[in-house]
PDB file of C-alpha atoms in Angstrom:
ATOM      1  CA  UNK A  62       0.000   0.000   0.000  1.00 68.00           C
ATOM      2  CA  UNK A  63       1.140   3.521  -0.732  1.00 78.00           C
ATOM      3  CA  UNK A  64       2.598   5.415   2.188  1.00 89.00           C
ATOM      4  CA  UNK A  65       3.473   8.987   3.004  1.00 94.00           C
ATOM      5  CA  UNK A  66       6.608  10.068   1.174  1.00 95.00           C
ATOM      6  CA  UNK A  67       8.998  12.610   2.575  1.00 96.00           C
ATOM      7  CA  UNK A  68      12.012  14.112   0.911  1.00 96.00           C
ATOM      8  CA  UNK A  69      14.796  14.452   1.490  1.00 96.00           C
ATOM      9  CA  UNK A  70      15.345  11.777   4.115  1.00 94.00           C
ATOM     10  CA  UNK A  71      18.434  13.490   5.428  1.00 95.00           C
ATOM     11  CA  UNK A  72      19.493  17.111   5.205  1.00 97.00           C
ATOM     12  CA  UNK A  73      22.519  18.910   6.559  1.00 97.00           C
ATOM     13  CA  UNK A  74      22.479  22.695   6.679  1.00 97.00           C
ATOM     14  CA  UNK A  75      24.526  25.400   8.319  1.00 97.00           C
ATOM     15  CA  UNK A  76      23.244  27.999  10.733  1.00 97.00           C
ATOM     16  CA  UNK A  77      21.269  30.810   9.107  1.00 97.00           C
ATOM     17  CA  UNK A  78      20.640  28.770   5.953  1.00 97.00           C
ATOM     18  CA  UNK A  79      17.217  27.800   4.661  1.00 98.00           C
ATOM     19  CA  UNK A  80      15.713  24.364   4.171  1.00 98.00           C
ATOM     20  CA  UNK A  81      12.654  23.028   2.381  1.00 98.00           C
ATOM     21  CA  UNK A  82      11.086  19.728   3.391  1.00 98.00           C
ATOM     22  CA  UNK A  83       8.545  18.040   1.168  1.00 98.00           C
ATOM     23  CA  UNK A  84       5.696  15.704   1.989  1.00 97.00           C
ATOM     24  CA  UNK A  85       3.551  13.665  -0.391  1.00 97.00           C
ATOM     25  CA  UNK A  86       0.459  12.288   1.360  1.00 95.00           C
ATOM     26  CA  UNK A  87      -1.182   8.968   0.746  1.00 93.00           C
ATOM     27  CA  UNK A  88      -3.454   9.184  -2.324  1.00 92.00           C
ATOM     28  CA  UNK A  89      -6.942  10.520  -1.490  1.00 87.00           C
ATOM     29  CA  UNK A  90      -5.741  11.911   1.846  1.00 89.00           C
ATOM     30  CA  UNK A  91      -6.564  15.609   1.924  1.00 87.00           C
ATOM     31  CA  UNK A  92      -5.129  16.535   5.319  1.00 90.00           C
ATOM     32  CA  UNK A  93      -1.450  16.942   6.111  1.00 94.00           C
ATOM     33  CA  UNK A  94       0.226  17.435   9.474  1.00 94.00           C
ATOM     34  CA  UNK A  95       3.796  18.360  10.358  1.00 96.00           C
ATOM     35  CA  UNK A  96       5.504  17.286  13.567  1.00 95.00           C
ATOM     36  CA  UNK A  97       8.953  17.930  14.980  1.00 96.00           C
ATOM     37  CA  UNK A  98      10.738  15.334  17.102  1.00 93.00           C
ATOM     38  CA  UNK A  99      13.867  16.466  18.875  1.00 92.00           C
ATOM     39  CA  UNK A 100      16.480  13.953  20.092  1.00 88.00           C
ATOM     40  CA  UNK A 101      14.931  11.745  22.740  1.00 86.00           C
ATOM     41  CA  UNK A 102      11.695  13.732  22.623  1.00 89.00           C
ATOM     42  CA  UNK A 103       8.137  12.956  21.679  1.00 89.00           C
ATOM     43  CA  UNK A 104       6.779  14.405  18.432  1.00 92.00           C
ATOM     44  CA  UNK A 105       5.444  17.942  18.736  1.00 93.00           C
ATOM     45  CA  UNK A 106       2.723  19.239  16.420  1.00 93.00           C
ATOM     46  CA  UNK A 107       3.756  22.136  14.189  1.00 95.00           C
ATOM     47  CA  UNK A 108       1.014  22.834  11.663  1.00 94.00           C
ATOM     48  CA  UNK A 109      -1.708  21.174   9.623  1.00 92.00           C
ATOM     49  CA  UNK A 110      -3.521  21.745   6.336  1.00 92.00           C
ATOM     50  CA  UNK A 111      -6.898  20.632   5.070  1.00 87.00           C
ATOM     51  CA  UNK A 112      -7.858  21.114   1.456  1.00 86.00           C
ATOM     52  CA  UNK A 113      -4.893  23.440   0.940  1.00 88.00           C
ATOM     53  CA  UNK A 114      -5.862  25.738   3.788  1.00 90.00           C
ATOM     54  CA  UNK A 115      -4.068  25.938   7.108  1.00 89.00           C
ATOM     55  CA  UNK A 116      -6.326  24.236   9.625  1.00 86.00           C
ATOM     56  CA  UNK A 117      -4.337  24.415  12.827  1.00 86.00           C
ATOM     57  CA  UNK A 118      -1.080  25.736  14.175  1.00 89.00           C
ATOM     58  CA  UNK A 119       1.047  24.501  17.013  1.00 90.00           C
ATOM     59  CA  UNK A 120       4.452  25.468  18.301  1.00 85.00           C
ATOM     60  CA  UNK A 121       5.857  26.478  14.923  1.00 92.00           C
ATOM     61  CA  UNK A 122       8.478  29.237  14.953  1.00 93.00           C
ATOM     62  CA  UNK A 123       7.822  32.344  12.887  1.00 94.00           C
ATOM     63  CA  UNK A 124      10.923  31.430  10.870  1.00 96.00           C
ATOM     64  CA  UNK A 125       9.014  28.421   9.539  1.00 96.00           C
ATOM     65  CA  UNK A 126       6.220  28.481   7.017  1.00 95.00           C
ATOM     66  CA  UNK A 127       4.310  25.783   5.218  1.00 96.00           C
ATOM     67  CA  UNK A 128       1.742  25.340   2.528  1.00 96.00           C
ATOM     68  CA  UNK A 129      -0.277  22.647   0.830  1.00 95.00           C
ATOM     69  CA  UNK A 130      -0.483  22.601  -2.950  1.00 95.00           C
ATOM     70  CA  UNK A 131      -3.243  21.684  -5.390  1.00 93.00           C
ATOM     71  CA  UNK A 132      -1.970  18.100  -5.617  1.00 93.00           C
ATOM     72  CA  UNK A 133      -2.138  17.947  -1.782  1.00 93.00           C
ATOM     73  CA  UNK A 134       1.597  17.699  -1.286  1.00 95.00           C
ATOM     74  CA  UNK A 135       2.991  20.006   1.359  1.00 97.00           C
ATOM     75  CA  UNK A 136       6.253  21.846   1.906  1.00 98.00           C
ATOM     76  CA  UNK A 137       7.744  23.079   5.151  1.00 97.00           C
ATOM     77  CA  UNK A 138      10.061  26.029   4.627  1.00 97.00           C
ATOM     78  CA  UNK A 139      12.563  26.808   7.336  1.00 97.00           C
ATOM     79  CA  UNK A 140      14.673  29.953   7.301  1.00 97.00           C
ATOM     80  CA  UNK A 141      17.479  31.332   9.485  1.00 97.00           C
ATOM     81  CA  UNK A 142      18.174  27.842  10.744  1.00 97.00           C
ATOM     82  CA  UNK A 143      19.382  27.451  14.302  1.00 97.00           C
ATOM     83  CA  UNK A 144      21.220  24.591  15.957  1.00 96.00           C
ATOM     84  CA  UNK A 145      18.069  23.829  17.936  1.00 95.00           C
ATOM     85  CA  UNK A 146      16.177  23.116  14.724  1.00 97.00           C
ATOM     86  CA  UNK A 147      18.099  19.856  14.379  1.00 97.00           C
ATOM     87  CA  UNK A 148      15.415  17.221  14.661  1.00 96.00           C
ATOM     88  CA  UNK A 149      13.389  14.607  12.864  1.00 94.00           C
ATOM     89  CA  UNK A 150      10.512  16.206  10.980  1.00 96.00           C
ATOM     90  CA  UNK A 151       7.514  14.032  10.329  1.00 95.00           C
ATOM     91  CA  UNK A 152       4.700  14.532   7.954  1.00 96.00           C
ATOM     92  CA  UNK A 153       1.434  12.669   8.465  1.00 95.00           C
ATOM     93  CA  UNK A 154      -1.671  12.472   6.345  1.00 93.00           C
ATOM     94  CA  UNK A 155      -5.247  11.476   6.949  1.00 89.00           C
ATOM     95  CA  UNK A 156      -8.459  11.272   4.984  1.00 83.00           C
ATOM     96  CA  UNK A 157     -11.397  13.455   5.995  1.00 71.00           C
ATOM     97  CA  UNK A 158     -13.939  10.686   6.101  1.00 68.00           C
ATOM     98  CA  UNK A 159     -16.205  10.253   9.121  1.00 61.00           C
ATOM     99  CA  UNK A 160     -14.667   6.984  10.193  1.00 61.00           C
ATOM    100  CA  UNK A 161     -11.035   7.641   9.427  1.00 59.00           C
ATOM    101  CA  UNK A 162     -10.317  11.319   9.817  1.00 61.00           C
ATOM    102  CA  UNK A 163      -8.538  10.814  13.107  1.00 71.00           C
ATOM    103  CA  UNK A 164      -6.135   8.245  11.747  1.00 82.00           C
ATOM    104  CA  UNK A 165      -2.857   9.861  10.945  1.00 89.00           C
ATOM    105  CA  UNK A 166      -0.369   7.943   8.866  1.00 91.00           C
ATOM    106  CA  UNK A 167       3.200   9.050   9.293  1.00 93.00           C
ATOM    107  CA  UNK A 168       5.993   9.263   6.789  1.00 93.00           C
ATOM    108  CA  UNK A 169       9.537   8.081   7.547  1.00 91.00           C
ATOM    109  CA  UNK A 170      10.646  11.574   8.475  1.00 94.00           C
ATOM    110  CA  UNK A 171      13.348  13.972   7.354  1.00 96.00           C
ATOM    111  CA  UNK A 172      16.337  14.173   9.629  1.00 95.00           C
ATOM    112  CA  UNK A 173      17.607  17.751   9.631  1.00 97.00           C
ATOM    113  CA  UNK A 174      21.015  18.471  11.062  1.00 97.00           C
ATOM    114  CA  UNK A 175      22.059  22.083  11.504  1.00 97.00           C
ATOM    115  CA  UNK A 176      25.780  22.649  12.004  1.00 96.00           C
TER     116      UNK A 176
ATOM    117  CA  UNK B 154      -5.912  20.649  28.455  1.00 69.00           C
ATOM    118  CA  UNK B 155      -5.327  17.123  27.339  1.00 72.00           C
ATOM    119  CA  UNK B 156      -2.147  15.370  28.314  1.00 85.00           C
ATOM    120  CA  UNK B 157      -0.721  11.899  28.042  1.00 92.00           C
ATOM    121  CA  UNK B 158       1.554  10.213  30.560  1.00 94.00           C
ATOM    122  CA  UNK B 159       3.640   7.150  29.941  1.00 96.00           C
ATOM    123  CA  UNK B 160       5.154   6.388  33.332  1.00 96.00           C
ATOM    124  CA  UNK B 161       7.715   3.865  32.114  1.00 95.00           C
ATOM    125  CA  UNK B 162      10.669   5.257  30.177  1.00 94.00           C
ATOM    126  CA  UNK B 163      12.205   1.821  29.576  1.00 95.00           C
ATOM    127  CA  UNK B 164      10.822  -1.672  29.845  1.00 97.00           C
ATOM    128  CA  UNK B 165      12.784  -4.880  29.309  1.00 97.00           C
ATOM    129  CA  UNK B 166      11.037  -8.199  28.747  1.00 97.00           C
ATOM    130  CA  UNK B 167      12.200 -11.610  27.653  1.00 97.00           C
ATOM    131  CA  UNK B 168      11.186 -12.885  24.255  1.00 96.00           C
ATOM    132  CA  UNK B 169       7.960 -14.847  24.585  1.00 97.00           C
ATOM    133  CA  UNK B 170       6.908 -13.062  27.751  1.00 97.00           C
ATOM    134  CA  UNK B 171       3.796 -10.940  27.992  1.00 97.00           C
ATOM    135  CA  UNK B 172       3.928  -7.176  27.782  1.00 97.00           C
ATOM    136  CA  UNK B 173       1.927  -4.285  29.144  1.00 97.00           C
ATOM    137  CA  UNK B 174       2.822  -0.665  28.447  1.00 98.00           C
ATOM    138  CA  UNK B 175       1.023   1.924  30.518  1.00 98.00           C
ATOM    139  CA  UNK B 176      -0.652   5.062  29.282  1.00 97.00           C
ATOM    140  CA  UNK B 177      -2.726   7.526  31.307  1.00 95.00           C
ATOM    141  CA  UNK B 178      -4.545  10.456  29.802  1.00 91.00           C
ATOM    142  CA  UNK B 179      -6.093  13.620  31.100  1.00 87.00           C
ATOM    143  CA  UNK B 180      -9.271  14.600  29.309  1.00 75.00           C
ATOM    144  CA  UNK B 181     -12.785  15.491  30.379  1.00 65.00           C
ATOM    145  CA  UNK B 182     -14.771  13.729  27.691  1.00 72.00           C
ATOM    146  CA  UNK B 183     -14.217  10.447  25.901  1.00 71.00           C
ATOM    147  CA  UNK B 184     -10.894  10.881  24.168  1.00 82.00           C
ATOM    148  CA  UNK B 185      -9.655   9.538  20.902  1.00 88.00           C
ATOM    149  CA  UNK B 186      -6.618   7.453  21.830  1.00 91.00           C
ATOM    150  CA  UNK B 187      -3.857   5.925  19.780  1.00 94.00           C
ATOM    151  CA  UNK B 188      -0.753   3.807  20.122  1.00 97.00           C
ATOM    152  CA  UNK B 189       2.119   4.271  17.690  1.00 96.00           C
ATOM    153  CA  UNK B 190       5.377   2.344  17.382  1.00 96.00           C
ATOM    154  CA  UNK B 191       8.646   3.829  16.187  1.00 93.00           C
ATOM    155  CA  UNK B 192      11.617   1.665  15.235  1.00 89.00           C
ATOM    156  CA  UNK B 193      15.042   3.335  15.330  1.00 82.00           C
ATOM    157  CA  UNK B 194      15.369   5.927  12.587  1.00 75.00           C
ATOM    158  CA  UNK B 195      11.897   5.151  11.299  1.00 80.00           C
ATOM    159  CA  UNK B 196       8.570   6.881  11.181  1.00 85.00           C
ATOM    160  CA  UNK B 197       5.611   6.278  13.449  1.00 91.00           C
ATOM    161  CA  UNK B 198       3.364   3.352  12.645  1.00 92.00           C
ATOM    162  CA  UNK B 199      -0.198   3.261  13.922  1.00 92.00           C
ATOM    163  CA  UNK B 200      -0.766   0.130  16.020  1.00 95.00           C
ATOM    164  CA  UNK B 201      -4.351   0.712  17.093  1.00 94.00           C
ATOM    165  CA  UNK B 202      -6.899   3.343  18.025  1.00 92.00           C
ATOM    166  CA  UNK B 203      -9.908   3.849  20.257  1.00 91.00           C
ATOM    167  CA  UNK B 204     -12.758   6.142  19.349  1.00 85.00           C
ATOM    168  CA  UNK B 205     -15.808   4.625  21.011  1.00 82.00           C
ATOM    169  CA  UNK B 206     -17.627   1.349  21.542  1.00 84.00           C
ATOM    170  CA  UNK B 207     -15.856  -1.811  22.622  1.00 87.00           C
ATOM    171  CA  UNK B 208     -13.224  -0.857  25.168  1.00 90.00           C
ATOM    172  CA  UNK B 209     -10.871  -3.638  24.097  1.00 95.00           C
ATOM    173  CA  UNK B 210      -9.384  -2.824  20.720  1.00 95.00           C
ATOM    174  CA  UNK B 211      -7.276  -5.055  18.550  1.00 96.00           C
ATOM    175  CA  UNK B 212      -4.407  -3.754  16.505  1.00 95.00           C
ATOM    176  CA  UNK B 213      -1.729  -4.928  14.179  1.00 94.00           C
ATOM    177  CA  UNK B 214       1.176  -7.217  15.067  1.00 94.00           C
ATOM    178  CA  UNK B 215      -0.840  -8.966  17.791  1.00 96.00           C
ATOM    179  CA  UNK B 216      -1.225  -5.895  19.995  1.00 97.00           C
ATOM    180  CA  UNK B 217      -4.354  -4.936  21.885  1.00 97.00           C
ATOM    181  CA  UNK B 218      -5.280  -2.108  24.222  1.00 97.00           C
ATOM    182  CA  UNK B 219      -8.023  -1.602  26.757  1.00 96.00           C
ATOM    183  CA  UNK B 220      -9.696   1.719  27.453  1.00 93.00           C
ATOM    184  CA  UNK B 221     -10.600   2.091  31.117  1.00 93.00           C
ATOM    185  CA  UNK B 222     -12.471   5.296  31.761  1.00 90.00           C
ATOM    186  CA  UNK B 223     -12.459   4.845  35.542  1.00 90.00           C
ATOM    187  CA  UNK B 224      -8.659   4.722  35.530  1.00 92.00           C
ATOM    188  CA  UNK B 225      -8.108   7.154  32.653  1.00 92.00           C
ATOM    189  CA  UNK B 226      -5.903   4.516  31.111  1.00 94.00           C
ATOM    190  CA  UNK B 227      -5.290   2.998  27.722  1.00 96.00           C
ATOM    191  CA  UNK B 228      -2.674   0.313  28.307  1.00 98.00           C
ATOM    192  CA  UNK B 229      -1.106  -1.598  25.451  1.00 98.00           C
ATOM    193  CA  UNK B 230      -0.687  -5.359  25.751  1.00 98.00           C
ATOM    194  CA  UNK B 231       0.775  -8.252  23.866  1.00 98.00           C
ATOM    195  CA  UNK B 232       0.618 -11.853  25.121  1.00 97.00           C
ATOM    196  CA  UNK B 233       3.968 -12.955  23.675  1.00 97.00           C
ATOM    197  CA  UNK B 234       6.685 -10.525  22.682  1.00 97.00           C
ATOM    198  CA  UNK B 235       8.943 -11.100  19.693  1.00 96.00           C
ATOM    199  CA  UNK B 236      12.460  -9.715  19.336  1.00 95.00           C
ATOM    200  CA  UNK B 237      11.219  -7.572  16.439  1.00 94.00           C
ATOM    201  CA  UNK B 238       8.907  -5.715  18.846  1.00 96.00           C
ATOM    202  CA  UNK B 239      11.881  -3.854  20.303  1.00 96.00           C
ATOM    203  CA  UNK B 240      11.108  -0.210  19.557  1.00 96.00           C
ATOM    204  CA  UNK B 241       9.764   2.983  21.082  1.00 95.00           C
ATOM    205  CA  UNK B 242       6.039   3.067  21.769  1.00 97.00           C
ATOM    206  CA  UNK B 243       4.051   6.284  21.932  1.00 96.00           C
ATOM    207  CA  UNK B 244       0.573   6.748  23.308  1.00 96.00           C
ATOM    208  CA  UNK B 245      -1.290   9.736  21.875  1.00 93.00           C
ATOM    209  CA  UNK B 246      -4.559  11.596  22.359  1.00 90.00           C
ATOM    210  CA  UNK B 247      -6.341  13.775  19.850  1.00 84.00           C
ATOM    211  CA  UNK B 248      -6.422  17.333  21.095  1.00 70.00           C
ATOM    212  CA  UNK B 249      -9.608  19.361  21.461  1.00 66.00           C
ATOM    213  CA  UNK B 250     -11.331  17.913  18.394  1.00 66.00           C
ATOM    214  CA  UNK B 251      -8.589  19.540  16.365  1.00 69.00           C
ATOM    215  CA  UNK B 252      -7.253  16.399  14.714  1.00 74.00           C
ATOM    216  CA  UNK B 253      -3.759  17.073  16.032  1.00 81.00           C
ATOM    217  CA  UNK B 254      -2.117  14.549  18.291  1.00 88.00           C
ATOM    218  CA  UNK B 255      -0.586  15.035  21.709  1.00 89.00           C
ATOM    219  CA  UNK B 256       2.010  12.367  22.364  1.00 92.00           C
ATOM    220  CA  UNK B 257       3.281  10.856  25.550  1.00 93.00           C
ATOM    221  CA  UNK B 258       6.999  10.826  26.173  1.00 93.00           C
ATOM    222  CA  UNK B 259       7.302   7.261  24.915  1.00 94.00           C
ATOM    223  CA  UNK B 260       8.353   3.918  26.361  1.00 96.00           C
ATOM    224  CA  UNK B 261      11.388   2.171  24.958  1.00 96.00           C
ATOM    225  CA  UNK B 262      10.916  -1.588  24.831  1.00 97.00           C
ATOM    226  CA  UNK B 263      13.956  -3.832  24.990  1.00 97.00           C
ATOM    227  CA  UNK B 264      13.563  -7.550  24.328  1.00 96.00           C
ATOM    228  CA  UNK B 265      15.946 -10.067  25.894  1.00 94.00           C
ATOM    229  CA  UNK B 266      16.696 -13.178  23.809  1.00 89.00           C
TER     230      UNK B 266
END
């Protein structure tokens, strides 16, 4: 079965650089979520999109922005990177059907290292 | 505000032994509860979920969980652990009907041969 695709899987950037993470949801899933998982931490919700509109926002820094495109893929843009941004970034998708809209399916993550 | 507590940071069991991972939640109404498993360097895989109805839910890989409202718990169980079950397990609750998940701090499961 198709899964959530994230690219790149690994990314190394220097401080103050920018990074773009991409997420391709499972086909027919119209909702995308982004989470950040620091070393030894639990995943923390950043932002979500439903039908290309931002639906909720968590602890996402102002330096980060995200959007969902017409094909439902999403991109997380991160600017002025800081050492503390080093983490595993997960994308999850879910369908907005009555029975399944709470089921989030996670991608493998993008490991961002800021040096 | 909702919160999730996983009191055990690490648990070690022998292969073939039974397993129970604890999860307590804080929420006024009936929560939507989930268990996810994360293997090293991998993404989160949904094991099972509870929305309503039967309080004993079956998941993948032989896991089950029981929702106990009186104890605010949603413990994960498996009757016989396999070495491949070694991973980090996260309990999660859906926050405020917002579709976003609040995760517990995770329990790392180690399996002795």
